[in-house]
PDB file of C-alpha atoms in Angstrom:
ATOM      1  CA  LEU A   1      16.745 -13.363 156.863  1.00  0.00           C
ATOM      2  CA  GLY A   2      13.633 -14.600 158.572  1.00  0.00           C
ATOM      3  CA  GLY A   3       9.894 -14.989 158.565  1.00  0.00           C
ATOM      4  CA  GLY A   4       7.816 -13.095 161.106  1.00  0.00           C
ATOM      5  CA  HIS A   5       9.363 -10.396 163.249  1.00  0.00           C
ATOM      6  CA  ASP A   6       9.508 -12.827 166.157  1.00  0.00           C
ATOM      7  CA  ILE A   7      13.044 -13.489 164.837  1.00  0.00           C
ATOM      8  CA  ALA A   8      14.047 -10.241 166.577  1.00  0.00           C
ATOM      9  CA  TRP A   9      13.752 -11.905 169.978  1.00  0.00           C
ATOM     10  CA  ALA A  10      16.203 -14.582 168.843  1.00  0.00           C
ATOM     11  CA  SER A  11      18.590 -12.089 167.204  1.00  0.00           C
ATOM     12  CA  TRP A  12      18.723  -9.926 170.321  1.00  0.00           C
ATOM     13  CA  GLN A  13      19.229 -12.915 172.622  1.00  0.00           C
ATOM     14  CA  GLY A  14      22.167 -14.123 170.551  1.00  0.00           C
ATOM     15  CA  LEU A  15      23.801 -10.710 170.713  1.00  0.00           C
ATOM     16  CA  HIS A  16      23.097 -10.286 174.433  1.00  0.00           C
ATOM     17  CA  HIS A  17      24.313 -13.722 175.512  1.00  0.00           C
ATOM     18  CA  ALA A  18      27.522 -13.358 173.487  1.00  0.00           C
ATOM     19  CA  ASP A  19      28.520 -10.595 175.908  1.00  0.00           C
ATOM     20  CA  THR A  20      26.079  -9.757 178.692  1.00  0.00           C
ATOM     21  CA  ASP A  21      27.984  -6.593 179.632  1.00  0.00           C
ATOM     22  CA  LYS A  22      27.342  -4.982 176.250  1.00  0.00           C
ATOM     23  CA  ARG A  23      24.775  -2.194 176.069  1.00  0.00           C
ATOM     24  CA  ILE A  24      22.678  -2.987 172.980  1.00  0.00           C
ATOM     25  CA  GLY A  25      20.753  -0.454 170.948  1.00  0.00           C
ATOM     26  CA  ILE A  26      17.924  -1.554 168.639  1.00  0.00           C
ATOM     27  CA  ILE A  27      16.808   0.302 165.525  1.00  0.00           C
ATOM     28  CA  ASN A  28      13.652  -1.115 163.980  1.00  0.00           C
ATOM     29  CA  LEU A  29      12.303   0.182 160.660  1.00  0.00           C
ATOM     30  CA  ASP A  30       8.685  -0.890 160.960  1.00  0.00           C
ATOM     31  CA  ALA A  31       5.098   0.277 160.587  1.00  0.00           C
ATOM     32  CA  HIS A  32       4.338  -1.525 163.858  1.00  0.00           C
ATOM     33  CA  LEU A  33       5.833  -1.089 167.316  1.00  0.00           C
ATOM     34  CA  ASP A  34       5.748  -4.860 167.977  1.00  0.00           C
ATOM     35  CA  LEU A  35       5.333  -4.196 171.700  1.00  0.00           C
ATOM     36  CA  ARG A  36       2.184  -6.268 172.251  1.00  0.00           C
ATOM     37  CA  CYS A  37       1.682  -7.977 175.581  1.00  0.00           C
ATOM     38  CA  CYS A  38       3.374 -11.379 175.583  1.00  0.00           C
ATOM     39  CA  ALA A  39       2.091 -12.795 178.880  1.00  0.00           C
ATOM     40  CA  GLU A  40       0.065 -15.584 177.267  1.00  0.00           C
ATOM     41  CA  VAL A  41       1.390 -15.983 173.735  1.00  0.00           C
ATOM     42  CA  THR A  42       4.314 -14.635 171.719  1.00  0.00           C
ATOM     43  CA  SER A  43       4.171 -13.688 168.043  1.00  0.00           C
ATOM     44  CA  SER A  44       5.621 -11.381 165.413  1.00  0.00           C
ATOM     45  CA  GLY A  45       3.926  -8.560 167.325  1.00  0.00           C
ATOM     46  CA  THR A  46       5.657  -9.173 170.670  1.00  0.00           C
ATOM     47  CA  PRO A  47       9.476  -9.416 170.259  1.00  0.00           C
ATOM     48  CA  PHE A  48      10.442  -5.973 171.506  1.00  0.00           C
ATOM     49  CA  ARG A  49       8.068  -6.273 174.482  1.00  0.00           C
ATOM     50  CA  GLN A  50       9.814  -9.569 175.263  1.00  0.00           C
ATOM     51  CA  ILE A  51      13.184  -7.829 175.117  1.00  0.00           C
ATOM     52  CA  ALA A  52      11.920  -4.953 177.269  1.00  0.00           C
ATOM     53  CA  GLU A  53      10.472  -7.235 179.940  1.00  0.00           C
ATOM     54  CA  TYR A  54      13.537  -9.502 179.963  1.00  0.00           C
ATOM     55  CA  SER A  55      15.777  -6.448 180.302  1.00  0.00           C
ATOM     56  CA  ASN A  56      13.661  -4.840 183.004  1.00  0.00           C
ATOM     57  CA  ALA A  57      13.664  -8.029 185.080  1.00  0.00           C
ATOM     58  CA  ARG A  58      17.478  -8.117 184.985  1.00  0.00           C
ATOM     59  CA  ASN A  59      18.159  -4.393 185.305  1.00  0.00           C
ATOM     60  CA  ILE A  60      19.487  -4.215 181.730  1.00  0.00           C
ATOM     61  CA  PRO A  61      19.024  -0.901 179.869  1.00  0.00           C
ATOM     62  CA  PHE A  62      16.411  -1.095 177.093  1.00  0.00           C
ATOM     63  CA  HIS A  63      17.334   1.076 174.106  1.00  0.00           C
ATOM     64  CA  TYR A  64      14.767   0.822 171.316  1.00  0.00           C
ATOM     65  CA  CYS A  65      14.032   3.159 168.382  1.00  0.00           C
ATOM     66  CA  CYS A  66      11.138   2.316 166.071  1.00  0.00           C
ATOM     67  CA  LEU A  67      11.194   4.338 162.852  1.00  0.00           C
ATOM     68  CA  GLY A  68       8.437   4.602 160.233  1.00  0.00           C
ATOM     69  CA  VAL A  69       5.571   3.848 162.611  1.00  0.00           C
ATOM     70  CA  SER A  70       2.006   4.028 161.313  1.00  0.00           C
ATOM     71  CA  GLU A  71      -0.212   5.758 163.865  1.00  0.00           C
ATOM     72  CA  ALA A  72      -3.228   4.054 162.265  1.00  0.00           C
ATOM     73  CA  SER A  73      -1.765   0.560 162.706  1.00  0.00           C
ATOM     74  CA  ASN A  74      -0.938   0.640 166.426  1.00  0.00           C
ATOM     75  CA  THR A  75      -3.246   0.910 169.423  1.00  0.00           C
ATOM     76  CA  GLN A  76      -3.104   3.595 172.078  1.00  0.00           C
ATOM     77  CA  ALA A  77      -2.060   0.922 174.561  1.00  0.00           C
ATOM     78  CA  LEU A  78       1.010   0.218 172.425  1.00  0.00           C
ATOM     79  CA  PHE A  79       1.925   3.889 172.241  1.00  0.00           C
ATOM     80  CA  SER A  80       1.472   4.141 176.014  1.00  0.00           C
ATOM     81  CA  TYR A  81       3.820   1.200 176.580  1.00  0.00           C
ATOM     82  CA  ALA A  82       6.298   2.709 174.128  1.00  0.00           C
ATOM     83  CA  GLU A  83       6.341   5.902 176.200  1.00  0.00           C
ATOM     84  CA  GLN A  84       6.574   3.951 179.459  1.00  0.00           C
ATOM     85  CA  SER A  85       9.516   1.883 178.197  1.00  0.00           C
ATOM     86  CA  GLY A  86      11.405   4.880 176.797  1.00  0.00           C
ATOM     87  CA  THR A  87      10.965   3.779 173.184  1.00  0.00           C
ATOM     88  CA  THR A  88      11.813   6.387 170.546  1.00  0.00           C
ATOM     89  CA  VAL A  89       9.069   6.592 167.905  1.00  0.00           C
ATOM     90  CA  LEU A  90       9.311   8.297 164.505  1.00  0.00           C
ATOM     91  CA  PRO A  91       6.050   8.266 162.468  1.00  0.00           C
ATOM     92  CA  ASP A  92       6.007   7.216 158.827  1.00  0.00           C
ATOM     93  CA  TYR A  93       4.816  10.635 157.616  1.00  0.00           C
ATOM     94  CA  ALA A  94       7.761  12.330 159.370  1.00  0.00           C
ATOM     95  CA  PHE A  95      10.460   9.937 158.180  1.00  0.00           C
ATOM     96  CA  THR A  96      13.432  11.415 156.373  1.00  0.00           C
ATOM     97  CA  ASP A  97      17.053  10.348 156.672  1.00  0.00           C
ATOM     98  CA  THR A  98      17.796  13.524 158.642  1.00  0.00           C
ATOM     99  CA  ALA A  99      14.846  13.046 161.011  1.00  0.00           C
ATOM    100  CA  ALA A 100      15.774   9.404 161.559  1.00  0.00           C
ATOM    101  CA  ILE A 101      19.378  10.246 162.444  1.00  0.00           C
ATOM    102  CA  ALA A 102      18.142  12.950 164.847  1.00  0.00           C
ATOM    103  CA  SER A 103      15.721  10.478 166.460  1.00  0.00           C
ATOM    104  CA  ILE A 104      18.377   7.896 167.254  1.00  0.00           C
ATOM    105  CA  ALA A 105      21.061  10.417 168.309  1.00  0.00           C
ATOM    106  CA  PRO A 106      20.246  10.351 172.065  1.00  0.00           C
ATOM    107  CA  MET A 107      20.633   6.552 172.115  1.00  0.00           C
ATOM    108  CA  LEU A 108      24.042   6.490 170.451  1.00  0.00           C
ATOM    109  CA  GLY A 109      25.919   7.829 173.455  1.00  0.00           C
ATOM    110  CA  ASN A 110      24.569   5.074 175.679  1.00  0.00           C
ATOM    111  CA  ILE A 111      25.269   1.897 173.699  1.00  0.00           C
ATOM    112  CA  ASP A 112      28.233  -0.263 172.722  1.00  0.00           C
ATOM    113  CA  SER A 113      26.559  -2.527 170.171  1.00  0.00           C
ATOM    114  CA  LEU A 114      23.923  -1.993 167.491  1.00  0.00           C
ATOM    115  CA  TYR A 115      21.193  -4.247 166.121  1.00  0.00           C
ATOM    116  CA  VAL A 116      19.250  -3.011 163.063  1.00  0.00           C
ATOM    117  CA  THR A 117      16.134  -4.805 161.878  1.00  0.00           C
ATOM    118  CA  ILE A 118      13.937  -4.011 158.879  1.00  0.00           C
ATOM    119  CA  CYS A 119      10.331  -5.125 158.591  1.00  0.00           C
ATOM    120  CA  MET A 120       9.279  -5.143 154.957  1.00  0.00           C
ATOM    121  CA  ASP A 121       5.849  -3.770 155.842  1.00  0.00           C
ATOM    122  CA  ALA A 122       7.550  -0.448 156.636  1.00  0.00           C
ATOM    123  CA  PHE A 123       7.617   0.284 152.900  1.00  0.00           C
ATOM    124  CA  PRO A 124       4.666   1.479 150.766  1.00  0.00           C
ATOM    125  CA  ALA A 125       2.428  -1.257 149.372  1.00  0.00           C
ATOM    126  CA  SER A 126       3.459  -0.150 145.881  1.00  0.00           C
ATOM    127  CA  SER A 127       7.066  -1.101 146.704  1.00  0.00           C
ATOM    128  CA  ALA A 128       6.425  -4.048 149.023  1.00  0.00           C
ATOM    129  CA  PRO A 129       3.104  -5.784 148.340  1.00  0.00           C
ATOM    130  CA  GLY A 130       4.373  -9.165 149.552  1.00  0.00           C
ATOM    131  CA  VAL A 131       3.738  -8.679 153.259  1.00  0.00           C
ATOM    132  CA  SER A 132       0.899  -9.668 155.553  1.00  0.00           C
ATOM    133  CA  ALA A 133      -0.039  -6.041 156.311  1.00  0.00           C
ATOM    134  CA  PRO A 134       0.766  -3.742 153.341  1.00  0.00           C
ATOM    135  CA  ALA A 135       1.359  -0.121 154.335  1.00  0.00           C
ATOM    136  CA  ALA A 136      -1.005   2.605 153.148  1.00  0.00           C
ATOM    137  CA  ILE A 137       1.745   5.238 153.320  1.00  0.00           C
ATOM    138  CA  GLY A 138       5.008   3.630 154.423  1.00  0.00           C
ATOM    139  CA  VAL A 139       8.545   4.905 154.156  1.00  0.00           C
ATOM    140  CA  GLU A 140      10.177   5.401 150.774  1.00  0.00           C
ATOM    141  CA  PRO A 141      13.014   2.929 150.085  1.00  0.00           C
ATOM    142  CA  ALA A 142      15.385   5.683 148.916  1.00  0.00           C
ATOM    143  CA  ALA A 143      14.954   7.500 152.236  1.00  0.00           C
ATOM    144  CA  VAL A 144      15.824   4.310 154.115  1.00  0.00           C
ATOM    145  CA  ILE A 145      18.934   3.826 151.981  1.00  0.00           C
ATOM    146  CA  ARG A 146      20.064   7.390 152.699  1.00  0.00           C
ATOM    147  CA  PHE A 147      19.455   6.774 156.413  1.00  0.00           C
ATOM    148  CA  LEU A 148      21.472   3.542 156.453  1.00  0.00           C
ATOM    149  CA  ARG A 149      24.386   5.221 154.713  1.00  0.00           C
ATOM    150  CA  LYS A 150      24.383   8.095 157.191  1.00  0.00           C
ATOM    151  CA  LEU A 151      23.956   5.616 160.043  1.00  0.00           C
ATOM    152  CA  SER A 152      27.225   3.933 159.108  1.00  0.00           C
ATOM    153  CA  GLU A 153      29.001   7.266 159.576  1.00  0.00           C
ATOM    154  CA  VAL A 154      27.534   8.116 162.973  1.00  0.00           C
ATOM    155  CA  VAL A 155      28.089   4.581 164.261  1.00  0.00           C
ATOM    156  CA  ARG A 156      31.752   4.867 163.308  1.00  0.00           C
ATOM    157  CA  GLU A 157      32.017   8.304 164.929  1.00  0.00           C
ATOM    158  CA  HIS A 158      30.601   6.950 168.209  1.00  0.00           C
ATOM    159  CA  ASN A 159      32.846   3.869 168.117  1.00  0.00           C
ATOM    160  CA  ILE A 160      29.821   1.559 168.242  1.00  0.00           C
ATOM    161  CA  THR A 161      30.019  -1.970 166.895  1.00  0.00           C
ATOM    162  CA  TRP A 162      27.181  -2.668 164.446  1.00  0.00           C
ATOM    163  CA  GLU A 163      27.024  -6.405 164.970  1.00  0.00           C
ATOM    164  CA  ILE A 164      23.793  -7.748 163.540  1.00  0.00           C
ATOM    165  CA  SER A 165      21.009  -6.917 161.110  1.00  0.00           C
ATOM    166  CA  ASP A 166      17.995  -8.832 159.893  1.00  0.00           C
ATOM    167  CA  ILE A 167      15.058  -8.492 157.526  1.00  0.00           C
ATOM    168  CA  ALA A 168      11.598  -9.762 158.466  1.00  0.00           C
ATOM    169  CA  GLU A 169       8.075 -10.312 157.160  1.00  0.00           C
ATOM    170  CA  LEU A 170       8.517 -10.904 153.462  1.00  0.00           C
ATOM    171  CA  ASN A 171       5.665 -13.244 152.501  1.00  0.00           C
ATOM    172  CA  PRO A 172       6.240 -14.954 149.104  1.00  0.00           C
ATOM    173  CA  THR A 173       2.558 -15.963 148.980  1.00  0.00           C
ATOM    174  CA  TYR A 174       1.597 -12.327 148.372  1.00  0.00           C
ATOM    175  CA  ASP A 175       4.659 -11.383 146.338  1.00  0.00           C
ATOM    176  CA  ASN A 176       3.486 -12.556 142.932  1.00  0.00           C
ATOM    177  CA  SER A 177       5.650 -10.097 140.997  1.00  0.00           C
ATOM    178  CA  GLY A 178       8.766 -10.678 143.118  1.00  0.00           C
ATOM    179  CA  LYS A 179       8.869  -6.928 143.776  1.00  0.00           C
ATOM    180  CA  THR A 180       9.129  -7.284 147.550  1.00  0.00           C
ATOM    181  CA  ALA A 181      11.898  -9.867 147.287  1.00  0.00           C
ATOM    182  CA  ARG A 182      13.911  -7.561 145.028  1.00  0.00           C
ATOM    183  CA  LEU A 183      13.512  -4.711 147.518  1.00  0.00           C
ATOM    184  CA  ALA A 184      14.511  -7.013 150.393  1.00  0.00           C
ATOM    185  CA  ALA A 185      17.618  -7.999 148.436  1.00  0.00           C
ATOM    186  CA  ARG A 186      18.531  -4.345 147.937  1.00  0.00           C
ATOM    187  CA  MET A 187      18.037  -3.721 151.652  1.00  0.00           C
ATOM    188  CA  ALA A 188      20.297  -6.679 152.439  1.00  0.00           C
ATOM    189  CA  PHE A 189      22.914  -5.120 150.164  1.00  0.00           C
ATOM    190  CA  GLU A 190      22.576  -1.728 151.842  1.00  0.00           C
ATOM    191  CA  LEU A 191      22.732  -3.207 155.353  1.00  0.00           C
ATOM    192  CA  THR A 192      25.864  -5.168 154.485  1.00  0.00           C
ATOM    193  CA  LEU A 193      27.501  -2.121 152.933  1.00  0.00           C
ATOM    194  CA  ALA A 194      26.593   0.101 155.895  1.00  0.00           C
ATOM    195  CA  MET A 195      27.831  -2.437 158.446  1.00  0.00           C
ATOM    196  CA  GLN A 196      31.126  -2.735 156.600  1.00  0.00           C
ATOM    197  CA  ARG A 197      31.586   1.044 156.356  1.00  0.00           C
ATOM    198  CA  SER A 198      30.706   1.510 160.013  1.00  0.00           C
ATOM    199  CA  GLN A 199      33.843  -0.388 161.010  1.00  0.00           C
ATOM    200  CA  GLN A 200      36.252   1.303 158.589  1.00  0.00           C
ATOM    201  CA  HIS A 201      38.688   3.731 160.210  1.00  0.00           C
ATOM    202  CA  THR A 202      40.056   6.690 158.322  1.00  0.00           C
TER     203      THR A 202
END
């Protein structure tokens, strides 16, 4: 449970360095691609670009799916880099649990380990006001819960190890009602439940 989404760079590094032979897949539920150029300074907007550039320099496959993306909140340069790096992008207006599972399906056959990260600004401002950039549309929490529950099934079917999850960008300063914190807690519950179910064998 972290602050800005720059925690993703740390989470991924921990997973990678634990076993450098593992092929890691990243699923990010986020209004933003977080693929900004990181040549001069790193931030909450750069972690997945950092991972991509680190991977490219070492001939490591980069598997990244960003779900719930706001087309209005990302530049054309970011979308161009997403295409160049092979990033899978699912817009916020198209997000359903079925569409999300279909979007990540091509990645699942090429990874051994899964990292799922949720940015709280992926949700509508009415559900998550306590973020630095509240979403005008966002992705409905119930749809994300349905996706996570289905994800646990497909991860198990593909014999993938879901090893780490995190939640980013909850800002208590703007969360006067505690609404965002309660939603983050529910997402933590759902992530934990899904990770547990993904490793159960029938």
